[in-house]
XYZ file of C-alpha atoms in Angstrom:
368
model
C -41.957 -0.626 -13.064
C -41.361 0.530 -9.746
C -37.517 -0.513 -10.028
C -37.158 0.912 -13.596
C -38.661 4.317 -12.234
C -36.164 4.006 -9.430
C -33.737 3.398 -12.251
C -34.170 6.270 -14.370
C -34.004 8.692 -11.860
C -30.517 7.655 -10.459
C -29.567 7.194 -14.393
C -27.150 10.511 -14.413
C -25.535 9.657 -10.804
C -24.874 6.203 -12.476
C -23.666 7.398 -15.423
C -20.965 9.732 -13.572
C -20.138 7.193 -11.152
C -19.685 4.287 -14.187
C -17.686 7.219 -16.733
C -14.821 7.783 -13.727
C -14.284 3.886 -13.109
C -14.417 3.091 -16.662
C -11.698 5.736 -18.117
C -9.340 5.008 -20.499
C -10.239 1.406 -20.396
C -10.727 -0.549 -24.133
C -13.225 -0.623 -26.388
C -14.501 -4.226 -24.576
C -14.447 -3.376 -21.500
C -16.868 -0.480 -22.463
C -18.887 -2.831 -24.449
C -19.634 -5.836 -22.147
C -20.841 -2.954 -19.313
C -22.593 -1.511 -22.108
C -24.430 -4.944 -23.189
C -24.866 -6.050 -19.201
C -27.294 -2.667 -19.117
C -29.468 -3.678 -21.911
C -29.583 -6.907 -20.759
C -31.064 -6.033 -17.484
C -33.586 -3.285 -19.101
C -34.267 -6.709 -21.544
C -35.044 -7.941 -18.505
C -38.207 -7.444 -17.706
C -39.819 -9.345 -20.595
C -40.313 -12.827 -19.896
C -39.835 -13.880 -23.024
C -36.650 -12.327 -23.255
C -35.618 -13.954 -20.426
C -36.876 -17.826 -21.813
C -35.428 -16.443 -25.388
C -31.546 -15.448 -24.336
C -31.010 -17.172 -20.955
C -29.635 -20.957 -20.752
C -32.229 -23.370 -20.606
C -30.804 -27.055 -19.539
C -33.366 -28.972 -21.758
C -33.415 -27.147 -24.609
C -29.458 -26.654 -24.718
C -29.606 -30.529 -25.128
C -30.401 -32.338 -28.375
C -33.562 -32.150 -30.063
C -33.991 -28.275 -29.959
C -29.846 -27.666 -29.102
C -29.777 -23.951 -28.422
C -26.580 -23.242 -29.003
C -27.471 -19.198 -29.623
C -28.193 -19.010 -26.043
C -24.485 -19.738 -24.873
C -23.311 -16.696 -26.070
C -26.444 -14.366 -24.985
C -27.207 -15.719 -21.338
C -24.158 -13.579 -19.555
C -25.098 -10.660 -20.011
C -28.671 -10.466 -19.012
C -29.121 -9.944 -15.162
C -32.569 -9.622 -13.685
C -31.547 -7.814 -10.049
C -29.744 -4.085 -10.365
C -27.261 -5.065 -7.446
C -26.013 -8.003 -10.061
C -24.922 -5.358 -12.932
C -23.575 -2.977 -10.517
C -21.118 -5.840 -9.136
C -21.016 -6.760 -12.770
C -19.977 -3.555 -14.197
C -17.577 -2.615 -11.006
C -15.614 -6.102 -11.905
C -15.172 -5.525 -15.478
C -14.031 -2.342 -14.658
C -11.124 -3.454 -12.495
C -10.321 -6.162 -14.488
C -9.823 -3.983 -17.293
C -7.836 -2.009 -15.104
C -5.376 -4.612 -13.729
C -5.594 -8.082 -15.587
C -6.303 -5.943 -18.953
C -2.407 -4.418 -19.016
C -1.082 -7.984 -18.024
C -2.669 -10.154 -20.372
C -3.454 -8.138 -23.107
C -7.015 -7.151 -24.413
C -7.022 -10.229 -26.970
C -6.488 -12.591 -24.209
C -8.857 -10.943 -21.983
C -11.577 -11.140 -24.525
C -10.649 -14.902 -24.835
C -10.788 -15.770 -21.494
C -13.810 -13.885 -21.427
C -15.711 -16.181 -24.004
C -14.034 -19.101 -22.506
C -14.818 -18.928 -19.041
C -19.007 -18.084 -20.041
C -19.334 -20.901 -22.446
C -17.606 -23.166 -20.360
C -20.153 -22.572 -17.838
C -23.074 -22.277 -19.952
C -22.383 -26.136 -20.655
C -20.808 -27.327 -17.248
C -23.843 -26.114 -15.906
C -26.029 -27.856 -18.397
C -24.376 -31.301 -17.164
C -24.855 -30.447 -13.070
C -28.272 -29.912 -13.212
C -28.835 -33.418 -15.794
C -26.981 -35.309 -13.505
C -29.322 -34.177 -10.710
C -32.099 -34.971 -12.862
C -30.854 -38.369 -13.436
C -31.180 -38.738 -9.912
C -34.679 -37.143 -8.947
C -36.595 -37.399 -12.144
C -37.535 -33.728 -11.721
C -38.447 -32.123 -15.248
C -38.858 -28.669 -13.654
C -34.963 -29.327 -13.442
C -34.314 -29.109 -17.046
C -37.258 -27.046 -18.053
C -38.082 -24.067 -16.046
C -34.190 -23.336 -14.744
C -32.880 -20.669 -16.877
C -28.834 -19.894 -16.497
C -27.667 -16.326 -16.946
C -25.805 -13.554 -15.242
C -21.425 -13.064 -15.609
C -21.599 -15.745 -12.153
C -19.268 -17.549 -13.929
C -16.899 -15.020 -15.030
C -17.005 -12.849 -11.710
C -15.606 -16.706 -10.292
C -12.795 -16.664 -12.914
C -12.010 -13.208 -12.208
C -10.939 -13.815 -8.759
C -9.453 -17.126 -9.455
C -7.013 -14.377 -12.385
C -6.350 -12.269 -9.515
C -5.461 -15.294 -6.862
C -3.205 -15.928 -9.576
C -1.452 -12.341 -10.175
C -1.470 -11.402 -6.352
C -2.152 -14.696 -3.680
C -1.254 -12.980 -0.855
C -2.743 -9.495 -0.853
C -4.668 -8.588 2.492
C -8.624 -7.920 1.839
C -9.472 -7.557 5.433
C -8.236 -8.632 8.948
C -10.997 -10.673 10.799
C -10.896 -12.280 14.528
C -10.320 -15.068 13.254
C -7.559 -14.546 10.667
C -6.148 -12.245 7.261
C -8.514 -12.911 4.669
C -6.611 -12.580 0.913
C -7.056 -13.590 -2.381
C -5.874 -17.062 -1.584
C -8.942 -17.444 -0.016
C -11.332 -15.520 -1.741
C -13.082 -18.203 -4.605
C -13.796 -20.795 -1.966
C -15.310 -18.539 0.316
C -17.300 -16.761 -1.811
C -18.867 -20.708 -3.302
C -19.656 -21.685 0.660
C -21.414 -17.989 1.154
C -23.841 -18.724 -2.115
C -24.553 -22.035 -0.950
C -25.482 -20.682 2.284
C -27.739 -17.675 0.768
C -29.233 -20.433 -1.336
C -29.497 -22.760 1.296
C -32.043 -19.611 3.120
C -33.618 -18.930 -0.297
C -32.103 -15.779 -0.703
C -29.888 -16.588 -3.915
C -31.119 -18.669 -6.729
C -29.427 -22.314 -7.370
C -28.301 -21.473 -10.321
C -25.266 -18.700 -9.141
C -23.265 -21.366 -6.998
C -23.674 -23.688 -9.723
C -22.168 -20.799 -12.189
C -19.313 -19.712 -9.499
C -18.173 -23.221 -9.219
C -18.029 -23.940 -12.540
C -16.038 -20.635 -13.275
C -13.601 -21.382 -10.982
C -13.082 -24.545 -11.854
C -13.021 -23.443 -16.059
C -10.607 -20.570 -15.203
C -8.540 -22.744 -13.259
C -8.052 -25.140 -15.421
C -7.520 -22.392 -18.301
C -4.706 -20.084 -16.141
C -3.016 -23.907 -15.291
C -2.568 -25.613 -18.204
C -3.800 -24.289 -21.637
C -2.969 -20.122 -21.142
C -0.384 -18.931 -23.779
C 2.364 -16.741 -22.679
C 4.630 -14.399 -24.434
C 7.836 -16.595 -24.082
C 5.899 -19.556 -25.725
C 5.094 -21.682 -22.602
C 1.246 -22.459 -21.427
C -0.161 -22.915 -18.091
C 1.188 -21.767 -14.865
C 2.421 -24.518 -12.914
C 3.290 -22.580 -9.530
C 2.846 -24.616 -6.188
C 0.797 -21.877 -5.092
C -1.887 -21.835 -7.612
C -2.291 -25.842 -7.195
C -5.831 -26.572 -7.135
C -5.615 -27.763 -3.140
C -4.347 -24.427 -2.519
C -8.141 -23.073 -2.979
C -8.504 -25.214 0.108
C -7.359 -24.333 3.748
C -3.878 -25.925 4.824
C -5.757 -29.109 6.893
C -7.574 -30.269 4.108
C -4.772 -29.643 1.389
C -3.349 -33.215 1.908
C -6.738 -34.457 1.768
C -7.457 -32.585 -1.582
C -4.368 -33.488 -3.022
C -4.667 -37.226 -2.538
C -8.156 -36.804 -4.585
C -7.563 -34.938 -7.277
C -3.739 -36.834 -8.023
C -5.073 -39.386 -9.867
C -7.300 -36.980 -11.477
C -4.495 -35.712 -12.795
C -2.806 -38.372 -14.286
C -6.465 -39.634 -16.100
C -6.899 -36.072 -17.619
C -2.464 -35.847 -18.399
C -3.048 -39.466 -19.926
C -6.264 -38.491 -21.246
C -4.695 -35.708 -23.287
C -6.929 -33.092 -21.978
C -4.098 -31.418 -19.682
C 0.162 -31.813 -20.699
C 2.415 -32.721 -18.015
C 4.250 -29.901 -17.332
C 7.545 -31.098 -15.290
C 9.011 -28.349 -13.231
C 12.633 -27.460 -14.970
C 14.513 -24.892 -14.149
C 17.328 -23.600 -16.958
C 20.081 -21.860 -15.637
C 21.623 -19.068 -17.856
C 24.777 -16.623 -17.447
C 24.250 -13.529 -18.227
C 26.536 -9.694 -18.040
C 24.419 -9.238 -15.011
C 24.974 -12.714 -13.365
C 22.952 -15.565 -13.211
C 19.645 -16.120 -14.783
C 16.853 -18.896 -13.392
C 14.129 -19.237 -15.838
C 11.147 -21.891 -14.649
C 8.472 -22.337 -16.947
C 4.753 -20.717 -16.805
C 6.189 -18.156 -15.122
C 6.616 -14.489 -16.911
C 9.470 -11.821 -16.619
C 6.438 -9.483 -15.875
C 4.316 -11.526 -13.077
C 8.452 -12.057 -11.303
C 9.075 -8.933 -11.756
C 5.718 -7.770 -9.585
C 6.098 -10.412 -7.493
C 9.728 -9.204 -6.585
C 8.003 -4.997 -6.256
C 5.648 -6.650 -3.976
C 8.264 -8.306 -1.825
C 10.297 -5.120 -1.551
C 7.084 -3.247 -0.588
C 6.426 -5.811 2.272
C 9.983 -5.774 3.634
C 9.804 -2.334 3.268
C 6.832 -1.793 5.399
C 8.152 -4.295 8.093
C 11.316 -2.619 8.079
C 9.666 0.935 8.819
C 7.508 -0.585 11.525
C 10.563 -2.109 13.142
C 12.027 0.941 13.087
C 8.828 3.302 14.328
C 8.945 0.610 17.145
C 12.379 0.950 18.163
C 12.051 4.903 17.940
C 8.727 4.622 19.928
C 11.029 2.440 22.755
C 14.534 5.051 22.676
C 11.649 7.440 23.337
C 9.643 5.876 25.826
C 13.037 5.268 27.325
C 14.287 9.060 27.436
C 11.169 9.980 28.668
C 11.738 7.152 31.529
C 15.196 8.536 32.150
C 14.169 12.049 32.708
C 11.161 11.468 34.652
C 13.445 9.551 36.825
C 15.989 12.726 37.140
C 13.205 15.090 37.960
C 12.198 12.185 40.699
C 15.848 12.890 42.476
C 16.368 15.469 45.425
C 18.698 17.680 44.220
C 22.114 17.672 46.160
C 22.980 20.847 48.461
C 26.321 21.707 48.035
C 27.815 22.936 51.835
C 28.781 26.811 51.184
C 32.101 27.465 53.540
C 32.522 30.961 55.020
C 35.116 33.256 52.832
C 38.051 34.464 55.293
C 37.588 37.950 56.257
C 40.022 40.257 53.986
C 43.169 41.627 55.826
C 43.423 44.983 57.361
C 45.075 47.390 55.218
C 48.886 48.030 56.319
C 50.557 50.971 56.536
C 53.677 51.383 54.252
C 57.116 50.256 56.130
C 59.147 54.251 56.886
C 61.934 54.393 55.050
C 65.217 56.720 56.307
C 67.077 58.665 54.587
C 70.440 59.264 55.671
C 72.354 62.661 54.109
C 75.911 61.865 53.378
C 77.337 65.246 51.655
C 77.842 67.036 55.004
C 79.971 65.552 58.038
C 77.474 65.219 60.379
C 75.057 62.929 59.369
C 71.611 63.604 58.974
C 68.281 61.903 59.588
C 65.318 62.370 57.972
C 62.525 60.152 58.714
C 59.289 60.418 55.859
């Protein structure tokens, strides 16, 4: 009850932050967030947890408690999980819903959560067949939005695969490697008993199911299905060194699923069309808005590189100018010899002028 008192004291602050996050979002996003909060309050009752969560032994016949597949997702027993769920759903409403639409987002939500319930139950059934431990069937309670969070990470990888999250000494962390890294971190935390064993199972199930849906089944406005881009293949979730090995393992499985009819083989066809603006290339599984968005991302990255290059060039020119100024100041100034000017000439007396009077017979000479 102490945690409940702490939560009640922080309700005004949390309400303010959540209202800022969920502002201008759809009613479906707000509904999910409110239901998750209600589920956290109800999780203090063990009976409610037993009824609303998925118990692998009770989901199977003869109990067949199918209603739990629609109720387990909003039941969280940790406050930090509630906060992560609300933040992720809010960001999903800001980023994914404008691209997909509200209906497609809710379809993805229910498909991922329902599939996680059955696939996680299948995992525990397989482990039970090996260990014959009945506690795996009746003492395990699957609940929470871990599977949907994994699906959101896969969707973000599809939309912005090369978006930089953080730089580390080992390399750059992008959206491309986020689902696998979180799965590895969840397994490590489960191994040290810091996280429930259901969390990595749900995360792995959500990653697989959301990728299958987005890769093969999602219907686009152009009438096509899925996303057959090379950077969205399943082996692309793994490091570059492991991709050939994963490709060799997964390609036969994919061919078998195509023959069974689970997924369709969508060949890469390039359609060329002439338009007034030039040649148009359209590819199946690639939406025009996705192409425009990726083009904007590429232009932004190019402009950042050009600005960085111009800044480096400017810094280089500035340093060269500073060095030239330092060299000029370090050189000794050349002394230009000065020669004495010639002394002025002494003043000369005006020349004598002789005047002759020609009016008289006798010439008279006047000197002036």
